[in-house]
Amino acid sequence: MPRRLRTGLTLAVAMSAAACQTANDEFLQVTDPDIILPAEAATPQAAVAIANGAISTFRSTTGAGESTWLFGGLLADEWSTSSTFIQNDETDQRQIQEFNSSITGMLRNLYRVRTRSNQAITALVALRPDARALIAEMYLARGFAEMQLASDFCNGVPIGNGNALPPEDGIPKSNQELFAIAAASLDSGLTFANGTDAPSVLMNRSLRVVRARVALARNDYATAGTLVTGIPTAFQYQHTFSATAGTNTIWGQGLSARRYSVGDSLEGNARIILVRNATPFASARDPRLPVTIPTSGAINGQDGQTYTRTTTMWGQFTAVDVVNGIDARMIEAEVALKAGNVTSWLAIHNALRLAPPKLGEIQPAAMTALVDPGTEASRVSLHFREKAFWTFSRGQRLGDMRRLIRQYGRTIDNTFPQGVHYKGGNYASDVNLPVVTDERNNPNFKGCTDRLP
């Protein structure tokens, strides 16, 4: 080969190699828009973005995910299983295994709300101290998650610090210790929700209602009543849904996928299996909860066998009330009842029944007035039955059933579903959700302290 040609080829190869190296360097230096560096997160805009992420996680613990709002209702009496999943069946039957994978996800999301809310609070206080209503909302999310953990789970839930370096393993807490932690979070939020602008007023009312729910769980009726004074019945703090932001999972799991069937006191396709203590949510024909009860296999559940009882209370994008003015009225009514003021207790209930607020997609018709059933025990039963219909599948029923035992002298045997389970066997003894196997990676956790109500 002529020397000139060899030299030209050598030069071409060298230039090609240099070009390839330059291209490789350029490819390796491409900015990845999915990666946010710490320095880029230290801006006012980033602080708001972190808060929005916390709210998204908060939504997953209410109506945007298969949360304890559904599973708590399954363990209680709001829902029955029509699912193929053993995780649902064992929860409905009140014999939950510690490695229940559905509860694993629910517990993890509640923990994540705490971690992400704390991250957002730190960022907002440093970078957007003027966003006081948003800071208050982060405390609301944190306190609500803590309250839900205490309401739904066993004693001995570990509460750690995921923001510490390194993260700190949690020390198991009793339900009452958790309620105290929730109260502190909500009280902190109220110090930021003191403005007169609309977002501040919304947060102030929301925090007060949740804080009052915590006060009831701590047997502090006086504080609960004071907190909700003046909150309008029409008040709502909602989590919303859309085609881009996700759908309402209560609708998705109930009416759409039919994995959950509206609970009732008569079970089985023939409706001949009596479930003691179960509220007849389906067969009551209550205008607050319209239910379709099939008499054939035309509306089978996901399991292909169960005649699934469905409600149109929620559509695909129906917002859920995280807290509302009805909650405030139920708290006022319970405080009045506890104080022996039967006249006020009955008046609060009947005012709601006369002019019922809209519930999801349902606008109930006016209902007949309640009459005093005459005894303290029957008044308590009536109060919690009314509350069960007003708050259906909003994460309150399991906690209320546990409170009936702790605070009103009821027993497990006359509060939780009892008898033959329609999928075989009998209802067992669980009255709360377990902290799951994954938490045993925490050296401080050896299992639930107890499963008492």
Short mmCIF file of C-alpha atoms in Angstrom, two decimals:
data_model
loop_
_atom_site.label_atom_id
_atom_site.label_comp_id
_atom_site.label_asym_id
_atom_site.label_seq_id
_atom_site.Cartn_x
_atom_site.Cartn_y
_atom_site.Cartn_z
CA MET A 1 0.00 0.00 0.00
CA PRO A 2 1.39 3.45 -0.86
CA ARG A 3 2.68 5.34 2.15
CA ARG A 4 0.40 8.31 1.44
CA LEU A 5 -2.70 6.06 1.55
CA ARG A 6 -1.58 4.42 4.79
CA THR A 7 -1.06 7.84 6.34
CA GLY A 8 -4.52 8.97 5.20
CA LEU A 9 -6.18 5.86 6.63
CA THR A 10 -4.35 6.29 9.93
CA LEU A 11 -5.44 9.89 10.13
CA ALA A 12 -9.07 8.96 9.32
CA VAL A 13 -9.13 6.26 11.97
CA ALA A 14 -7.65 8.65 14.53
CA MET A 15 -10.19 11.32 13.67
CA SER A 16 -13.02 8.77 13.87
CA ALA A 17 -11.83 7.57 17.28
CA ALA A 18 -11.58 11.14 18.51
CA ALA A 19 -15.09 11.85 17.25
CA CYS A 20 -16.44 8.74 18.98
CA GLN A 21 -14.77 9.72 22.23
CA THR A 22 -16.25 13.23 21.96
CA ALA A 23 -19.68 11.74 21.30
CA ASN A 24 -19.33 9.38 24.26
CA ASP A 25 -18.33 12.28 26.48
CA GLU A 26 -21.37 14.25 25.32
CA PHE A 27 -23.69 11.31 25.88
CA LEU A 28 -22.31 10.73 29.35
CA GLN A 29 -22.79 14.39 30.23
CA VAL A 30 -26.44 14.57 29.18
CA THR A 31 -28.65 16.06 31.91
CA ASP A 32 -31.14 13.52 33.26
CA PRO A 33 -34.36 15.44 34.04
CA ASP A 34 -35.48 12.68 36.44
CA ILE A 35 -32.61 13.34 38.84
CA ILE A 36 -32.92 16.29 41.23
CA LEU A 37 -29.66 17.20 42.90
CA PRO A 38 -29.74 18.49 46.49
CA ALA A 39 -28.67 21.96 45.41
CA GLU A 40 -31.58 22.12 42.98
CA ALA A 41 -34.03 21.26 45.76
CA ALA A 42 -32.93 24.17 47.93
CA THR A 43 -35.26 26.71 46.33
CA PRO A 44 -38.69 28.06 47.28
CA GLN A 45 -40.21 26.31 44.26
CA ALA A 46 -38.64 23.01 45.25
CA ALA A 47 -39.98 23.32 48.80
CA VAL A 48 -43.51 23.57 47.41
CA ALA A 49 -42.83 20.58 45.15
CA ILE A 50 -41.73 18.53 48.17
CA ALA A 51 -44.98 19.49 49.92
CA ASN A 52 -47.01 18.47 46.87
CA GLY A 53 -45.28 15.09 46.97
CA ALA A 54 -46.26 14.71 50.63
CA ILE A 55 -49.89 15.49 49.77
CA SER A 56 -49.79 12.87 47.02
CA THR A 57 -48.64 10.28 49.54
CA PHE A 58 -51.31 11.49 51.98
CA ARG A 59 -53.93 10.83 49.29
CA SER A 60 -52.76 7.20 49.03
CA THR A 61 -53.78 6.66 52.68
CA THR A 62 -57.35 7.88 52.12
CA GLY A 63 -59.17 7.43 48.81
CA ALA A 64 -56.34 7.21 46.28
CA GLY A 65 -55.13 3.77 47.31
CA GLU A 66 -56.29 0.54 48.89
CA SER A 67 -55.80 1.99 52.34
CA THR A 68 -56.93 1.25 55.87
CA TRP A 69 -60.09 3.17 54.97
CA LEU A 70 -61.03 0.00 53.08
CA PHE A 71 -59.21 -2.64 55.11
CA GLY A 72 -60.33 -1.16 58.42
CA GLY A 73 -63.90 -1.31 57.12
CA LEU A 74 -63.32 -4.91 56.07
CA LEU A 75 -62.10 -5.88 59.54
CA ALA A 76 -65.04 -4.00 61.07
CA ASP A 77 -68.44 -4.30 59.36
CA GLU A 78 -68.52 -1.72 56.56
CA TRP A 79 -67.36 -4.13 53.86
CA SER A 80 -67.35 -7.87 53.16
CA THR A 81 -64.89 -9.63 50.90
CA SER A 82 -65.80 -10.59 47.34
CA SER A 83 -62.14 -10.81 46.34
CA THR A 84 -59.85 -13.60 45.18
CA PHE A 85 -57.13 -12.32 47.51
CA ILE A 86 -56.52 -14.27 50.71
CA GLN A 87 -55.32 -11.00 52.27
CA ASN A 88 -58.86 -9.62 52.01
CA ASP A 89 -60.58 -12.84 53.07
CA GLU A 90 -58.51 -13.27 56.24
CA THR A 91 -59.05 -9.63 57.20
CA ASP A 92 -62.81 -9.91 56.76
CA GLN A 93 -62.71 -13.11 58.82
CA ARG A 94 -60.71 -11.35 61.58
CA GLN A 95 -57.71 -13.71 61.48
CA ILE A 96 -54.97 -11.65 59.86
CA GLN A 97 -51.49 -13.06 59.32
CA GLU A 98 -48.51 -10.89 60.16
CA PHE A 99 -47.16 -11.19 56.62
CA ASN A 100 -50.33 -9.82 54.99
CA SER A 101 -48.85 -8.05 51.96
CA SER A 102 -51.76 -5.64 51.50
CA ILE A 103 -51.37 -4.31 55.03
CA THR A 104 -47.62 -4.06 54.43
CA GLY A 105 -48.26 -1.47 51.72
CA MET A 106 -50.80 0.42 53.81
CA LEU A 107 -48.47 0.65 56.81
CA ARG A 108 -45.58 1.72 54.59
CA ASN A 109 -47.65 4.55 53.09
CA LEU A 110 -48.67 5.85 56.51
CA TYR A 111 -45.01 5.88 57.54
CA ARG A 112 -44.11 7.67 54.30
CA VAL A 113 -46.65 10.41 54.99
CA ARG A 114 -44.80 11.16 58.23
CA THR A 115 -41.37 11.14 56.56
CA ARG A 116 -42.40 13.27 53.57
CA SER A 117 -44.38 15.72 55.66
CA ASN A 118 -41.36 16.24 57.89
CA GLN A 119 -39.16 16.80 54.84
CA ALA A 120 -41.65 19.34 53.52
CA ILE A 121 -41.97 21.16 56.85
CA THR A 122 -38.20 21.58 57.05
CA ALA A 123 -37.99 22.85 53.48
CA LEU A 124 -40.98 25.20 53.73
CA VAL A 125 -39.91 26.75 57.03
CA ALA A 126 -36.45 27.44 55.57
CA LEU A 127 -37.44 28.51 52.05
CA ARG A 128 -41.14 29.48 52.09
CA PRO A 129 -41.90 30.65 55.62
CA ASP A 130 -44.73 32.76 54.18
CA ALA A 131 -46.57 29.58 53.03
CA ARG A 132 -48.10 29.15 56.46
CA ALA A 133 -51.26 27.36 55.31
CA LEU A 134 -49.18 24.84 53.37
CA ILE A 135 -46.95 24.24 56.41
CA ALA A 136 -50.14 23.69 58.43
CA GLU A 137 -51.31 21.16 55.83
CA MET A 138 -48.08 19.21 56.27
CA TYR A 139 -48.73 18.99 60.01
CA LEU A 140 -52.30 17.93 59.20
CA ALA A 141 -51.02 15.11 56.97
CA ARG A 142 -48.55 13.98 59.62
CA GLY A 143 -51.05 14.13 62.47
CA PHE A 144 -53.74 12.40 60.44
CA ALA A 145 -51.38 9.53 59.58
CA GLU A 146 -50.43 9.19 63.24
CA MET A 147 -54.09 9.16 64.26
CA GLN A 148 -54.91 6.52 61.62
CA LEU A 149 -52.04 4.33 62.84
CA ALA A 150 -53.35 4.55 66.40
CA SER A 151 -56.96 3.95 65.36
CA ASP A 152 -56.39 0.95 63.10
CA PHE A 153 -53.26 -0.89 64.25
CA CYS A 154 -52.27 -2.93 67.29
CA ASN A 155 -50.42 -1.60 70.29
CA GLY A 156 -46.68 -1.47 69.63
CA VAL A 157 -46.43 0.47 66.35
CA PRO A 158 -42.79 1.67 65.97
CA ILE A 159 -42.39 5.36 65.19
CA GLY A 160 -38.96 6.20 63.81
CA ASN A 161 -37.28 9.09 62.03
CA GLY A 162 -36.74 8.50 58.33
CA ASN A 163 -35.16 11.93 57.91
CA ALA A 164 -32.29 11.36 60.31
CA LEU A 165 -28.83 10.44 58.97
CA PRO A 166 -28.72 7.54 59.29
CA PRO A 167 -32.48 6.86 59.65
CA GLU A 168 -33.50 6.02 63.20
CA ASP A 169 -35.36 2.81 63.95
CA GLY A 170 -38.64 3.36 65.69
CA ILE A 171 -39.49 2.53 69.28
CA PRO A 172 -42.83 0.68 69.63
CA LYS A 173 -45.62 2.91 70.90
CA SER A 174 -48.96 2.08 72.44
CA ASN A 175 -52.09 3.40 70.75
CA GLN A 176 -52.47 6.06 73.43
CA GLU A 177 -48.85 7.15 73.00
CA LEU A 178 -49.50 7.44 69.27
CA PHE A 179 -52.61 9.54 69.87
CA ALA A 180 -50.47 11.85 72.03
CA ILE A 181 -47.93 12.15 69.20
CA ALA A 182 -50.76 12.94 66.78
CA ALA A 183 -52.12 15.60 69.14
CA ALA A 184 -48.71 17.31 69.25
CA SER A 185 -48.45 17.31 65.44
CA LEU A 186 -51.93 18.79 65.05
CA ASP A 187 -51.33 21.40 67.75
CA SER A 188 -48.16 22.46 65.89
CA GLY A 189 -50.19 22.81 62.71
CA LEU A 190 -52.69 25.08 64.42
CA THR A 191 -49.92 27.57 65.24
CA PHE A 192 -49.48 28.07 61.48
CA ALA A 193 -53.19 28.01 60.53
CA ASN A 194 -54.07 31.31 62.15
CA GLY A 195 -54.63 33.57 59.14
CA THR A 196 -57.89 34.90 57.73
CA ASP A 197 -57.23 33.90 54.12
CA ALA A 198 -59.25 30.97 52.72
CA PRO A 199 -56.43 28.36 52.79
CA SER A 200 -55.62 29.22 56.41
CA VAL A 201 -59.28 28.99 57.46
CA LEU A 202 -59.57 25.63 55.68
CA MET A 203 -56.51 24.28 57.47
CA ASN A 204 -57.61 25.67 60.82
CA ARG A 205 -60.95 23.89 60.60
CA SER A 206 -59.39 20.67 59.30
CA LEU A 207 -56.80 20.55 62.06
CA ARG A 208 -59.41 21.26 64.73
CA VAL A 209 -61.69 18.43 63.59
CA VAL A 210 -58.86 15.88 63.44
CA ARG A 211 -57.50 17.12 66.77
CA ALA A 212 -61.00 16.68 68.25
CA ARG A 213 -61.13 13.11 66.95
CA VAL A 214 -57.83 12.48 68.72
CA ALA A 215 -59.23 14.05 71.90
CA LEU A 216 -62.22 11.67 71.82
CA ALA A 217 -59.85 8.71 71.47
CA ARG A 218 -57.98 10.00 74.54
CA ASN A 219 -61.22 10.25 76.52
CA ASP A 220 -60.96 14.06 76.58
CA TYR A 221 -64.52 15.03 75.69
CA ALA A 222 -64.33 18.62 76.91
CA THR A 223 -61.41 19.45 74.62
CA ALA A 224 -63.09 17.69 71.69
CA GLY A 225 -66.27 19.72 72.06
CA THR A 226 -64.42 23.02 72.34
CA LEU A 227 -62.32 22.35 69.24
CA VAL A 228 -65.25 21.87 66.86
CA THR A 229 -67.38 24.76 68.10
CA GLY A 230 -68.38 27.01 65.22
CA ILE A 231 -67.24 24.75 62.39
CA PRO A 232 -69.92 24.87 59.65
CA THR A 233 -71.68 21.64 58.72
CA ALA A 234 -70.95 22.39 55.04
CA PHE A 235 -67.18 22.50 55.65
CA GLN A 236 -65.06 19.97 53.67
CA TYR A 237 -61.37 19.22 53.25
CA GLN A 238 -61.12 16.86 50.31
CA HIS A 239 -58.74 14.71 48.35
CA THR A 240 -59.60 14.92 44.67
CA PHE A 241 -59.09 12.71 41.61
CA SER A 242 -58.81 13.05 37.85
CA ALA A 243 -57.73 11.20 34.73
CA THR A 244 -54.16 12.45 35.25
CA ALA A 245 -54.02 12.38 39.08
CA GLY A 246 -55.55 8.95 39.67
CA THR A 247 -59.02 7.62 40.40
CA ASN A 248 -61.08 7.07 43.53
CA THR A 249 -59.98 3.67 44.84
CA ILE A 250 -63.09 3.17 46.97
CA TRP A 251 -65.04 3.27 43.71
CA GLY A 252 -62.36 1.21 41.97
CA GLN A 253 -62.28 -1.59 44.54
CA GLY A 254 -66.00 -1.53 45.29
CA LEU A 255 -68.24 -0.69 42.34
CA SER A 256 -65.73 -1.19 39.52
CA ALA A 257 -63.62 -4.26 40.41
CA ARG A 258 -66.20 -5.57 42.94
CA ARG A 259 -63.53 -6.83 45.32
CA TYR A 260 -65.47 -5.36 48.24
CA SER A 261 -69.16 -5.88 48.94
CA VAL A 262 -71.13 -3.46 51.13
CA GLY A 263 -71.38 -5.04 54.58
CA ASP A 264 -74.58 -6.45 56.00
CA SER A 265 -75.98 -8.51 58.86
CA LEU A 266 -77.18 -11.19 56.43
CA GLU A 267 -74.45 -12.82 54.37
CA GLY A 268 -74.15 -15.47 51.66
CA ASN A 269 -75.79 -15.40 48.25
CA ALA A 270 -79.00 -16.73 49.75
CA ARG A 271 -78.72 -14.13 52.54
CA ILE A 272 -79.45 -16.64 55.29
CA ILE A 273 -76.19 -16.44 57.30
CA LEU A 274 -76.73 -14.13 60.25
CA VAL A 275 -73.71 -12.09 61.31
CA ARG A 276 -74.18 -10.97 64.87
CA ASN A 277 -73.29 -7.34 65.68
CA ALA A 278 -72.86 -6.36 62.01
CA THR A 279 -74.61 -3.15 60.98
CA PRO A 280 -77.03 -3.87 58.10
CA PHE A 281 -75.46 -1.27 55.83
CA ALA A 282 -76.92 -2.90 52.71
CA SER A 283 -80.35 -4.06 53.85
CA ALA A 284 -81.16 -0.97 55.93
CA ARG A 285 -82.10 0.89 52.73
CA ASP A 286 -80.79 4.06 54.31
CA PRO A 287 -80.91 7.08 51.95
CA ARG A 288 -77.35 7.98 52.97
CA LEU A 289 -76.05 4.72 51.49
CA PRO A 290 -78.04 3.40 48.51
CA VAL A 291 -77.05 -0.21 47.83
CA THR A 292 -77.89 -2.63 45.05
CA ILE A 293 -78.46 -6.13 46.43
CA PRO A 294 -78.43 -8.70 43.60
CA THR A 295 -80.53 -11.83 43.81
CA SER A 296 -78.64 -13.70 41.11
CA GLY A 297 -75.14 -13.94 39.71
CA ALA A 298 -75.63 -10.97 37.42
CA ILE A 299 -73.30 -8.87 39.62
CA ASN A 300 -70.68 -11.34 40.79
CA GLY A 301 -67.63 -10.21 42.68
CA GLN A 302 -64.04 -10.52 41.57
CA ASP A 303 -64.09 -14.03 43.04
CA GLY A 304 -66.70 -15.02 40.45
CA GLN A 305 -69.01 -16.41 43.13
CA THR A 306 -70.20 -13.73 45.56
CA TYR A 307 -73.30 -11.70 44.68
CA THR A 308 -71.70 -8.35 45.30
CA ARG A 309 -73.61 -5.56 46.99
CA THR A 310 -72.58 -2.25 45.42
CA THR A 311 -73.13 1.44 46.09
CA THR A 312 -73.04 4.44 43.76
CA MET A 313 -71.86 6.76 46.52
CA TRP A 314 -68.59 7.23 44.62
CA GLY A 315 -67.80 7.56 40.94
CA GLN A 316 -64.43 7.19 39.25
CA PHE A 317 -63.40 10.77 40.08
CA THR A 318 -65.56 11.55 43.12
CA ALA A 319 -63.63 13.48 45.76
CA VAL A 320 -63.44 12.06 49.29
CA ASP A 321 -63.90 14.13 52.42
CA VAL A 322 -60.84 13.65 54.59
CA VAL A 323 -62.61 15.72 57.26
CA ASN A 324 -65.89 17.61 57.11
CA GLY A 325 -68.54 19.44 59.08
CA ILE A 326 -70.50 16.22 59.64
CA ASP A 327 -67.51 14.97 61.65
CA ALA A 328 -67.77 18.13 63.76
CA ARG A 329 -71.48 17.49 64.41
CA MET A 330 -70.86 13.85 65.35
CA ILE A 331 -68.20 14.97 67.82
CA GLU A 332 -70.55 17.56 69.33
CA ALA A 333 -73.30 14.94 69.59
CA GLU A 334 -71.04 12.44 71.34
CA VAL A 335 -69.79 15.09 73.76
CA ALA A 336 -73.40 16.02 74.59
CA LEU A 337 -74.34 12.37 75.08
CA LYS A 338 -71.35 11.76 77.33
CA ALA A 339 -72.38 14.78 79.41
CA GLY A 340 -75.91 13.43 79.77
CA ASN A 341 -77.45 16.19 77.64
CA VAL A 342 -79.87 13.98 75.76
CA THR A 343 -81.88 16.91 74.37
CA SER A 344 -78.83 18.46 72.69
CA TRP A 345 -77.57 15.08 71.46
CA LEU A 346 -80.88 14.27 69.80
CA ALA A 347 -81.24 17.79 68.34
CA ILE A 348 -77.84 17.59 66.63
CA HIS A 349 -78.70 14.27 65.00
CA ASN A 350 -82.17 15.39 63.91
CA ALA A 351 -80.90 18.66 62.42
CA LEU A 352 -78.63 16.61 60.14
CA ARG A 353 -81.41 14.20 59.25
CA LEU A 354 -83.79 17.05 58.40
CA ALA A 355 -81.31 18.70 56.01
CA PRO A 356 -78.80 16.00 55.02
CA PRO A 357 -75.53 17.20 53.45
CA LYS A 358 -74.43 15.55 50.21
CA LEU A 359 -72.32 12.41 50.66
CA GLY A 360 -70.09 11.71 47.68
CA GLU A 361 -72.44 11.45 44.71
CA ILE A 362 -75.51 10.97 46.92
CA GLN A 363 -77.87 13.71 48.04
CA PRO A 364 -79.97 11.97 50.71
CA ALA A 365 -83.62 12.88 51.13
CA ALA A 366 -84.77 14.25 54.45
CA MET A 367 -85.22 11.54 57.06
CA THR A 368 -87.67 11.13 59.88
CA ALA A 369 -86.59 12.43 63.27
CA LEU A 370 -85.05 10.07 65.77
CA VAL A 371 -86.71 9.54 69.13
CA ASP A 372 -84.95 8.98 72.41
CA PRO A 373 -84.58 5.20 72.85
CA GLY A 374 -84.72 5.69 76.59
CA THR A 375 -81.55 4.17 78.05
CA GLU A 376 -77.91 5.19 78.04
CA ALA A 377 -76.78 1.97 76.35
CA SER A 378 -79.37 2.24 73.59
CA ARG A 379 -78.48 5.90 73.01
CA VAL A 380 -74.82 4.97 72.59
CA SER A 381 -75.79 2.24 70.11
CA LEU A 382 -78.00 4.65 68.16
CA HIS A 383 -75.32 7.33 68.10
CA PHE A 384 -72.64 5.06 66.68
CA ARG A 385 -75.06 3.54 64.17
CA GLU A 386 -75.96 7.02 62.89
CA LYS A 387 -72.30 7.97 62.74
CA ALA A 388 -71.52 4.77 60.81
CA PHE A 389 -73.88 5.80 58.01
CA TRP A 390 -72.69 9.43 57.95
CA THR A 391 -69.00 8.42 57.77
CA PHE A 392 -69.20 5.19 55.74
CA SER A 393 -65.77 4.01 54.52
CA ARG A 394 -63.95 7.16 55.62
CA GLY A 395 -61.57 5.44 58.00
CA GLN A 396 -63.52 5.92 61.24
CA ARG A 397 -65.56 2.77 61.83
CA LEU A 398 -62.81 0.45 63.12
CA GLY A 399 -61.55 3.07 65.56
CA ASP A 400 -65.09 3.71 66.77
CA MET A 401 -65.74 0.02 67.37
CA ARG A 402 -62.54 -0.18 69.41
CA ARG A 403 -63.62 2.91 71.38
CA LEU A 404 -66.96 1.29 72.13
CA ILE A 405 -65.01 -1.38 74.00
CA ARG A 406 -62.39 0.87 75.62
CA GLN A 407 -64.61 3.80 76.57
CA TYR A 408 -68.18 2.52 76.73
CA GLY A 409 -67.82 -0.85 78.41
CA ARG A 410 -68.78 -2.99 75.43
CA THR A 411 -67.11 -6.34 74.77
CA ILE A 412 -65.57 -7.78 71.63
CA ASP A 413 -68.33 -10.38 71.56
CA ASN A 414 -71.08 -7.78 71.38
CA THR A 415 -69.29 -5.29 69.13
CA PHE A 416 -67.41 -7.07 66.31
CA PRO A 417 -68.90 -9.50 63.73
CA GLN A 418 -69.52 -12.97 65.17
CA GLY A 419 -70.68 -16.33 63.86
CA VAL A 420 -70.19 -18.33 60.70
CA HIS A 421 -68.25 -16.65 57.90
CA TYR A 422 -69.89 -17.04 54.51
CA LYS A 423 -66.65 -18.21 52.87
CA GLY A 424 -66.15 -20.97 55.41
CA GLY A 425 -65.12 -21.22 59.04
CA ASN A 426 -66.05 -18.71 61.73
CA TYR A 427 -65.17 -15.12 62.47
CA ALA A 428 -62.03 -15.09 64.63
CA SER A 429 -60.76 -12.63 67.25
CA ASP A 430 -58.78 -9.79 65.61
CA VAL A 431 -59.94 -6.26 66.43
CA ASN A 432 -57.07 -4.32 64.83
CA LEU A 433 -54.49 -4.60 62.08
CA PRO A 434 -51.07 -6.10 62.87
CA VAL A 435 -47.72 -4.45 62.34
CA VAL A 436 -46.33 -6.64 59.58
CA THR A 437 -43.33 -8.93 59.25
CA ASP A 438 -41.21 -6.37 57.37
CA GLU A 439 -40.98 -4.26 60.53
CA ARG A 440 -39.04 -7.07 62.23
CA ASN A 441 -36.00 -5.72 60.39
CA ASN A 442 -36.19 -3.05 63.09
CA PRO A 443 -34.22 -4.47 66.06
CA ASN A 444 -36.52 -2.61 68.47
CA PHE A 445 -39.64 -4.41 67.20
CA LYS A 446 -40.49 -7.93 68.32
CA GLY A 447 -44.13 -7.98 67.21
CA CYS A 448 -47.29 -6.24 68.42
CA THR A 449 -47.19 -5.51 72.13
CA ASP A 450 -50.75 -6.81 72.25
CA ARG A 451 -53.84 -7.00 70.02
CA LEU A 452 -56.20 -5.44 72.56
CA PRO A 453 -58.81 -2.93 71.38
#
